[in-house]
CSV table of C-alpha atoms and ligand atoms in Angstrom, one decimal:
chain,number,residue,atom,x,y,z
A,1,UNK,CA,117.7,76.9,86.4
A,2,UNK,CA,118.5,79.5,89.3
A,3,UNK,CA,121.6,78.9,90.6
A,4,UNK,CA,123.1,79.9,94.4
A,5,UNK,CA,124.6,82.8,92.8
A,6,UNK,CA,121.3,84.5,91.5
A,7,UNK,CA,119.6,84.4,95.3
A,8,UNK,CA,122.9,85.9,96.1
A,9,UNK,CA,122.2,89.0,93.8
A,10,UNK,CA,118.8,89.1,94.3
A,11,UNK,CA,119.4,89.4,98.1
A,12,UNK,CA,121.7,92.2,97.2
A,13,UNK,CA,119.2,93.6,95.5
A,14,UNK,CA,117.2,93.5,98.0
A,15,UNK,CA,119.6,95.0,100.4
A,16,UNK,CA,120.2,97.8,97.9
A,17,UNK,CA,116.4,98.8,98.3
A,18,UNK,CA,115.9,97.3,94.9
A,19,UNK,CA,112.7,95.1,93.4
A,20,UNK,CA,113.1,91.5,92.9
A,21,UNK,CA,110.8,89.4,91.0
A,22,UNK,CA,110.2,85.8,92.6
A,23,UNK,CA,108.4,83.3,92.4
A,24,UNK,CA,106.0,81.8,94.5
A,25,UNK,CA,103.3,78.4,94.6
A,26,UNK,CA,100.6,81.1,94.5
A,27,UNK,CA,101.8,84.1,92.1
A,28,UNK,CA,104.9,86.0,91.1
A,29,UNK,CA,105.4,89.0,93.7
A,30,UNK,CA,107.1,92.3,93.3
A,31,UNK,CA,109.5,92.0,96.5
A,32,UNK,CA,111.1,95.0,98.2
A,33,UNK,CA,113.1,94.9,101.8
A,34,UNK,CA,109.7,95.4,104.1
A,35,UNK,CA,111.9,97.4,106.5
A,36,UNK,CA,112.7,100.1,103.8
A,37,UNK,CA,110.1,102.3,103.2
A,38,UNK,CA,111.6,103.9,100.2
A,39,UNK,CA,111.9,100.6,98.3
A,40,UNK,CA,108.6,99.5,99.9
A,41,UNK,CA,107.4,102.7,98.1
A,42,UNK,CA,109.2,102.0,94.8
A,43,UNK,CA,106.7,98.7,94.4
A,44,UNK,CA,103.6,100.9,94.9
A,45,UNK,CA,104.9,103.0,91.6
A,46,UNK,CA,105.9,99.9,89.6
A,47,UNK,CA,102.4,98.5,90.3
A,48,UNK,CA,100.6,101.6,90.1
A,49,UNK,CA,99.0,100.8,93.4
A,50,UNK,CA,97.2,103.3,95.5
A,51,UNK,CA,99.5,103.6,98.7
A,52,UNK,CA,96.5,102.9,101.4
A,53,UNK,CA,96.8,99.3,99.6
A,54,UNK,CA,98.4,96.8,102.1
A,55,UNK,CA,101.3,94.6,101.4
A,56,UNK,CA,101.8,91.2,102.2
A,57,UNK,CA,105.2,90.5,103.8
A,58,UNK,CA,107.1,87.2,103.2
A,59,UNK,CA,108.6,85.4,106.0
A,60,UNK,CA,111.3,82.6,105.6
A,61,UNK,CA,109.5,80.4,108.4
A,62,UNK,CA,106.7,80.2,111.0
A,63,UNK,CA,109.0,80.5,113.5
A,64,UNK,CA,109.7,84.6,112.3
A,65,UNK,CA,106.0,85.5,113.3
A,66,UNK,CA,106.3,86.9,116.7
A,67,UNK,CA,108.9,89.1,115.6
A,68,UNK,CA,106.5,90.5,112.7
A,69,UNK,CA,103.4,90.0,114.7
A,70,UNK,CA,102.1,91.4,117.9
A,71,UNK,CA,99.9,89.6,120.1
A,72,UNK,CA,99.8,86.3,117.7
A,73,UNK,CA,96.3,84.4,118.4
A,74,UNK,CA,96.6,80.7,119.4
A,75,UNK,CA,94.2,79.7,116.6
A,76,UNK,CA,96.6,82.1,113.9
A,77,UNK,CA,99.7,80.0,115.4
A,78,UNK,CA,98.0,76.8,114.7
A,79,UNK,CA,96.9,78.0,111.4
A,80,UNK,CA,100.8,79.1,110.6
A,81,UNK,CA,102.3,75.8,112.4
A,82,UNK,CA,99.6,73.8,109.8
A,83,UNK,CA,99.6,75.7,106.7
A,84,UNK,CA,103.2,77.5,106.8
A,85,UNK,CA,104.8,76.8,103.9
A,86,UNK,CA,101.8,77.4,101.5
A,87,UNK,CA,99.5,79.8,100.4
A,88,UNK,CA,97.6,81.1,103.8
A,89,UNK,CA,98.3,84.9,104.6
A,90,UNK,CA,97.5,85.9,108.0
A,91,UNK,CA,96.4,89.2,109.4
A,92,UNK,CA,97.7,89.9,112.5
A,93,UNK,CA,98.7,93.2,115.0
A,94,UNK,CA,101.2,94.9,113.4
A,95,UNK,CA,104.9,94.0,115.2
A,96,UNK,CA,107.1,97.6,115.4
A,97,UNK,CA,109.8,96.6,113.1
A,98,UNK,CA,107.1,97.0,110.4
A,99,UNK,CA,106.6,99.9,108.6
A,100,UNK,CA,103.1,101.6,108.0
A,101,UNK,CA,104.3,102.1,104.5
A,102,UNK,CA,104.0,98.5,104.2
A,103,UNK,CA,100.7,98.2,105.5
A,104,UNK,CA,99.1,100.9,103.4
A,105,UNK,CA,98.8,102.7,107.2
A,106,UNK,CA,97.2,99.6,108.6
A,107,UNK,CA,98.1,98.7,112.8
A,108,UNK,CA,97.5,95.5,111.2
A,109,UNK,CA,100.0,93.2,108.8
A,110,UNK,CA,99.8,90.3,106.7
A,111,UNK,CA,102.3,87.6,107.1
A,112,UNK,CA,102.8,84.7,104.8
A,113,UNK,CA,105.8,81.9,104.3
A,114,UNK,CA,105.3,80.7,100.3
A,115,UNK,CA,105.9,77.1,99.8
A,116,UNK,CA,108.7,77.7,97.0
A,117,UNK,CA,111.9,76.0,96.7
A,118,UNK,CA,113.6,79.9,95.5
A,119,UNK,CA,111.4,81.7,97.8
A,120,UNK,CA,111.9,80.1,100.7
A,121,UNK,CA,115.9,80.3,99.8
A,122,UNK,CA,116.0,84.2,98.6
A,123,UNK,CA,114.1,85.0,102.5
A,124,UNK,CA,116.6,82.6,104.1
A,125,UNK,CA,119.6,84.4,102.5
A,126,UNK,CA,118.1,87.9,102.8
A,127,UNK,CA,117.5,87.2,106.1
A,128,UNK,CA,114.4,90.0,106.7
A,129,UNK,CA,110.7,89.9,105.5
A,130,UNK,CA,110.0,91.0,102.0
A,131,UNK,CA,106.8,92.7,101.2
A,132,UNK,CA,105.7,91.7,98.2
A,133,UNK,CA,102.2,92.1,96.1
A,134,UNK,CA,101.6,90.2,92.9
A,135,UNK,CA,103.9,91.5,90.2
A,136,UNK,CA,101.5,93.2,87.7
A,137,UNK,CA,99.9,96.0,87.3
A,138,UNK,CA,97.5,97.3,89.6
A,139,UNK,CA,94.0,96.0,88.8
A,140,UNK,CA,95.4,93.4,85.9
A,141,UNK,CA,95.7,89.7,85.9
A,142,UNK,CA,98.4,88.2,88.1
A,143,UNK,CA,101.4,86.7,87.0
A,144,UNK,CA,101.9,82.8,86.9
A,145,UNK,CA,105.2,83.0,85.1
A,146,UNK,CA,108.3,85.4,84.6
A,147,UNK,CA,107.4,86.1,81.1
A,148,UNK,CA,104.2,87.4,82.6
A,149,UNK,CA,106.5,89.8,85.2
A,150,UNK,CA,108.4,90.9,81.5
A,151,UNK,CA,105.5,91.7,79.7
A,152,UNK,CA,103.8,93.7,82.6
A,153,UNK,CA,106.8,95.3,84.5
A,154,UNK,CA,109.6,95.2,82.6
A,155,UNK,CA,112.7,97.7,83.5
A,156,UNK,CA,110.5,98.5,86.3
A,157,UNK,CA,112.0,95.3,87.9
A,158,UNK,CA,115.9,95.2,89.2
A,159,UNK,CA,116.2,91.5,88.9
A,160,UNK,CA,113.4,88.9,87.6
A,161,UNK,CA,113.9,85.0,89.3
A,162,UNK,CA,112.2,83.0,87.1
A,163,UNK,CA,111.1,79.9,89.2
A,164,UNK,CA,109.2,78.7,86.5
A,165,UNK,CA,105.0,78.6,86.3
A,166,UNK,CA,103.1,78.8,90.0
A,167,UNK,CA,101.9,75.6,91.0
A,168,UNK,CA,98.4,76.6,92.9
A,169,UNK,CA,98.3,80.0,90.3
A,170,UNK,CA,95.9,81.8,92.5
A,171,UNK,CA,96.6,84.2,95.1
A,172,UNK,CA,96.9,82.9,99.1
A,173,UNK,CA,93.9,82.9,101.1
A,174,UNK,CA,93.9,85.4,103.5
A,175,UNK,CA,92.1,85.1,107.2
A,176,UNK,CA,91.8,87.8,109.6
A,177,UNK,CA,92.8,87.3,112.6
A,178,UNK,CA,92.8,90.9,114.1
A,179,UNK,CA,89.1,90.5,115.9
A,180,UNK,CA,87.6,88.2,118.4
A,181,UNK,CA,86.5,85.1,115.5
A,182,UNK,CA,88.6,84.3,112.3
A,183,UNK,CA,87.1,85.3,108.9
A,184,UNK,CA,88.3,84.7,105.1
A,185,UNK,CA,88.6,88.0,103.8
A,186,UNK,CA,89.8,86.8,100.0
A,187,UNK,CA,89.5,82.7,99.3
A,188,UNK,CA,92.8,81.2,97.7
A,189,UNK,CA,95.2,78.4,97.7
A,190,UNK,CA,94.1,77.1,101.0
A,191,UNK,CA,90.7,76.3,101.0
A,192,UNK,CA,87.9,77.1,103.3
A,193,UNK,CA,87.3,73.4,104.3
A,194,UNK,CA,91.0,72.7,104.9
A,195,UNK,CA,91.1,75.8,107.4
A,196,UNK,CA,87.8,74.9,109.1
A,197,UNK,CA,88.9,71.2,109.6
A,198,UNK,CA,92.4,72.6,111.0
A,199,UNK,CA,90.4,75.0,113.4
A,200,UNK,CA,87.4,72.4,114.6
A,201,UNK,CA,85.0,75.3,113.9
A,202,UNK,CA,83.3,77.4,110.7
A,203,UNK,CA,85.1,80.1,109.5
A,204,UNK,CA,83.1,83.6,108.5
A,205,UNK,CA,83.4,84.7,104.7
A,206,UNK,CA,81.8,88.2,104.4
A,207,UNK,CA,80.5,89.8,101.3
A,208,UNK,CA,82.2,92.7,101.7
A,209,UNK,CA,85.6,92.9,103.3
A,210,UNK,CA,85.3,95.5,106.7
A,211,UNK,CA,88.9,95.6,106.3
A,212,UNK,CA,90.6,97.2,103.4
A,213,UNK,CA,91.7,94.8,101.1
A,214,UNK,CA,92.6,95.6,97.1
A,215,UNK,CA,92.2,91.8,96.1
A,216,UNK,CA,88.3,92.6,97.0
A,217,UNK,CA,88.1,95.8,94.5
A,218,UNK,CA,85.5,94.9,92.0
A,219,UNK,CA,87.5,95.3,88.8
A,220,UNK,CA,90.7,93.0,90.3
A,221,UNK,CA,92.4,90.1,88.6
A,222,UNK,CA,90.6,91.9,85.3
A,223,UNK,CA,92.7,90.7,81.3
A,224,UNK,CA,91.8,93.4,78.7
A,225,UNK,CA,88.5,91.8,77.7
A,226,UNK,CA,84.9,92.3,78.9
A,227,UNK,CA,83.9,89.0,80.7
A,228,UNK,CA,80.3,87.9,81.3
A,229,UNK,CA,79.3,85.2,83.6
A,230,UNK,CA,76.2,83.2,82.8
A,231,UNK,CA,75.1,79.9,83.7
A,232,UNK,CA,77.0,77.0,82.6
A,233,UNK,CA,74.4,75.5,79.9
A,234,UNK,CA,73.5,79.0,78.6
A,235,UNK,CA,77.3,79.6,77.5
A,236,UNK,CA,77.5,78.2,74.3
A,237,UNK,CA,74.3,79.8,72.7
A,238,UNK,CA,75.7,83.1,74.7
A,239,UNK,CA,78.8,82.6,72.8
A,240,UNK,CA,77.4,82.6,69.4
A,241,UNK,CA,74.8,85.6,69.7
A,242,UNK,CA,77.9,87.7,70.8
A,243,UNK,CA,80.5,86.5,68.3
A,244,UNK,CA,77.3,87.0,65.6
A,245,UNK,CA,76.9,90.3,66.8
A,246,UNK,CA,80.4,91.1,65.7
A,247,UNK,CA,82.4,90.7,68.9
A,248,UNK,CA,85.7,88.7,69.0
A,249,UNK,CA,84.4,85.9,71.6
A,250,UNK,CA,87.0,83.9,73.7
A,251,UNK,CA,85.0,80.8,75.5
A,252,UNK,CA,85.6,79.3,78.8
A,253,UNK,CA,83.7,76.5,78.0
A,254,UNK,CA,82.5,74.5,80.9
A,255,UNK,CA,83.7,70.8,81.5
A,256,UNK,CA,80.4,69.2,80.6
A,257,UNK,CA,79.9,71.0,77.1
A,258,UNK,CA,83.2,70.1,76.3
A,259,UNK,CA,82.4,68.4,72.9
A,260,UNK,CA,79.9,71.2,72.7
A,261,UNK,CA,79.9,72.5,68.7
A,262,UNK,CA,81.0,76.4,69.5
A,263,UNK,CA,80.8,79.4,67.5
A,264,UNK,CA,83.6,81.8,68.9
A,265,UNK,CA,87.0,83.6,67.8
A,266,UNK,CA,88.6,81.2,70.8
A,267,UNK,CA,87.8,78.5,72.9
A,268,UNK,CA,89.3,77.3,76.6
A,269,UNK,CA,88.2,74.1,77.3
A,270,UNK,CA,88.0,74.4,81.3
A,271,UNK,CA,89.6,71.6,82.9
A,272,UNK,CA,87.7,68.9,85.7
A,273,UNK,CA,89.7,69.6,88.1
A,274,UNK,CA,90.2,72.8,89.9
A,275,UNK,CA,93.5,72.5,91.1
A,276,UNK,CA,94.1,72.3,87.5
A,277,UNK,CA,91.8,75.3,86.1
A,278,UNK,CA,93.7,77.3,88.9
A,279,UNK,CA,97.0,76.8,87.9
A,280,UNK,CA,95.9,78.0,84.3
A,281,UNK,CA,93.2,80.2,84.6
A,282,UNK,CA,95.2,83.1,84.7
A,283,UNK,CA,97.4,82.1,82.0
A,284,UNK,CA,94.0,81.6,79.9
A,285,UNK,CA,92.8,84.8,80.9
A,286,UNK,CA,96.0,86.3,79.0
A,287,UNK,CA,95.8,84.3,76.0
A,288,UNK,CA,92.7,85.6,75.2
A,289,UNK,CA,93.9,89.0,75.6
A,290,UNK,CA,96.5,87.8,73.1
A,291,UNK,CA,94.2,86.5,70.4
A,292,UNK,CA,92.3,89.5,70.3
A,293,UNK,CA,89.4,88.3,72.3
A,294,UNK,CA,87.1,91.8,73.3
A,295,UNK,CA,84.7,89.9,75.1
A,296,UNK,CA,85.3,86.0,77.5
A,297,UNK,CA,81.8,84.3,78.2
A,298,UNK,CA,82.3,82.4,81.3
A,299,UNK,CA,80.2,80.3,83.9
A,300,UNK,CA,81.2,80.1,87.6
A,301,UNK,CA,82.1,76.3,88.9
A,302,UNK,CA,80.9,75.0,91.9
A,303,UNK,CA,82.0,77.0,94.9
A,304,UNK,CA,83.6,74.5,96.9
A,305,UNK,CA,87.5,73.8,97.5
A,306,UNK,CA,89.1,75.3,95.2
A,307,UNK,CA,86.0,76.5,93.2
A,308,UNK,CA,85.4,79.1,95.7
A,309,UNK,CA,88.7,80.8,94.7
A,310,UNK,CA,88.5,80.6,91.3
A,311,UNK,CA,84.9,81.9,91.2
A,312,UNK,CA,85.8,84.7,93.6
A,313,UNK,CA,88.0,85.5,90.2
A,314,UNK,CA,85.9,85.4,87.8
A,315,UNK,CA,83.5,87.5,89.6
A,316,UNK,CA,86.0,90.3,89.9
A,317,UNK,CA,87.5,89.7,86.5
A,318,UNK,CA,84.1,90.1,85.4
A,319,UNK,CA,83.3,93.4,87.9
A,320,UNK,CA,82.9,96.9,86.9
A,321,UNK,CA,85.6,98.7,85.9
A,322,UNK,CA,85.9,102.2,87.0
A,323,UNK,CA,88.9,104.5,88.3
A,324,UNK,CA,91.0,101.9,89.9
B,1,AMP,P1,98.2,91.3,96.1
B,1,AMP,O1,99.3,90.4,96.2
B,1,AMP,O2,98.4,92.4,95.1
B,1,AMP,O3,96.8,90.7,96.0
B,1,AMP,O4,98.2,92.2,97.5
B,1,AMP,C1,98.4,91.7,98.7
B,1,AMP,C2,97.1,91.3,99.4
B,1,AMP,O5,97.3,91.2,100.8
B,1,AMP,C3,96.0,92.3,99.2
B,1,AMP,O6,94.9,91.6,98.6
B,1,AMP,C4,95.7,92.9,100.5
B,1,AMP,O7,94.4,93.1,100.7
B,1,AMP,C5,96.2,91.9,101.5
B,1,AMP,N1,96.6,92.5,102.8
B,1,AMP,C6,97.8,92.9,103.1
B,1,AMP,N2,97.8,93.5,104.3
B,1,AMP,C7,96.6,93.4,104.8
B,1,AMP,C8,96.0,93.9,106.0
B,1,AMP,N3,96.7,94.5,107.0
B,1,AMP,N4,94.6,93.7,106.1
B,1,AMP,C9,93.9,93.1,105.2
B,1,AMP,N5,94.5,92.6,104.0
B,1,AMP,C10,95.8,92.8,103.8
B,2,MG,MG1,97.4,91.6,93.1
């Protein structure tokens, strides 16, 4: 249980220039004071984040953004008024009071109010924005719980919150709203339809982000094991040539092969629903990695809703991995 007095210290913390751990309905972030740019620079070596890589700053409440935020679009302050609590980041103009340390140089920022009870209470009594990535290592799987912030961060933390495990367990969705029409540069907790139903008009998802954005580097969101998407009836006879072959195979096996015989060194039986296999598929991703899986055999679901998220994922989990 957090208690009054552990926001306290965490805000102190925070004032301090420290890192807090907290938790949010999306992910654990790294939090530094987003007007300090030596503790904003203190998470980009705890993470082991290139410094161009922008920051997401956390706001206590819509009613914060034109003091971040330059220039705020109607259609971004409808999106905030709708979605705000919850996992929706928006890029806007950058407002002065934000340093270009915490937008990896950017003239742009991202803005987001989490919809979490010790969040929402740790911004209130801090009183600024805290910038605040996910709280892993660069490049690794995100953290759903504060046991995964232990394992990955450790000392490199000042104070951990532990809020319990993320309720959505996949990062925010994050629209641009910088240029003349909206777009999705990364899919998350909020999903398309939602946004385009809130908006009365389609919403632009490029391949390739124009913007820089480190959620959209190919080898992002990747556990220690190789993983290799195929389609969703070819996974089980995938799974036993590998683990034949001598490989330790971990299994995401797909809903409808669920009673599926399976040759592998571990199976995850994928849940129906995505809001579930969100929640948990980062959490399944380290398990794996903790049995000693070397290779995950995966299948994309449906990319709708949630689906798109969670595929967007599993396509970078799966990416190559080079310097990054
Ligand atoms: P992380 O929580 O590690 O995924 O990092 C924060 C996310 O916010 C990254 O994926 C960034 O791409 C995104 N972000 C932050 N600021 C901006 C910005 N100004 N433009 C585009 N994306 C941004
Ligand atoms: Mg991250």
């Amino acid at each position: 249980m957090i208690r009054a007095s552990d926001i306290e210290q965490a805000a102190e913390v925070l004032r301090a220039g420290g890192l807090v751990a907290l938790p949010t309905e999306t992910v654990y972030g790294l939090g530094a004071d987003a007007e300090n740019p030596a503790a904003v620079a203190r998470v980009y070596s705890a993470k082991g984040r290139p410094p161009t890589h922008p920051l997401i700053v956390h706001l206590a409440g819509a009613e914060h953004l034109d003091s971040w935020a330059d220039g705020v679009p109607d259609a971004a302050r409808l999106l905030a008024e709708r979605f705000w609590p919850g996992p929706l980041t928006l890029v806007l103009r950058r407002g002065s009071r934000v340093p270009l340390e915490a937008t990896g140089g950017l003239e742009t920022v991202a803005l987001r109010v989490p919809n979490h009870p010790v969040a929402l209470e740790l911004l209130k009594v801090f009183g600024g924005g805290v910038a605040a990535p996910s709280a892993n290592r660069f490049g690794s799987v995100s953290p759903t719980t504060a046991d995964h912030v232990r394992a990955e961060l450790g000392d490199a933390v000042d104070f951990i919150l532990d809020g319990g495990p993320c309720e959505v367990g996949v990062e925010s969705t994050i629209v641009d709203a910088t240029g003349d029409t909206l777009s999705i540069l990364r899919p998350g907790g909020v999903t398309r339809e939602s946004l385009e139903e809130a908006l009365g008009f389609p919403l632009a998802v490029p391949e390739a982000s124009p913007v820089r954005v480190p959620g959209q580097h190919p080898s992002h969101y990747a556990p220690r094991a190789r993983v290799v998407l195929v389609e969703p009836d070819e996974v089980v006879a995938e799974a036993a040539r590998a683990q034949d072959q001598g490989h330790q195979v971990g299994v995401f096996l797909p809903p409808a092969f669920a009673d599926a015989p399976v040759k592998a060194h571990a199976v995850v039986r994928v849940p129906d629903s995505d809001a579930t296999y969100a929640h948990r598929l980062y959490g399944y991703l380290r398990e794996l990695d903790e049995q000693g899986c070397d290779l995950i055999i995966a299948s994309l679901p449906t990319e709708a809703g949630l689906g798109l998220a969670i595929a967007n994922r599993l396509r970078r989990a799966a990416g190559p991995r080079d310097a990054g």
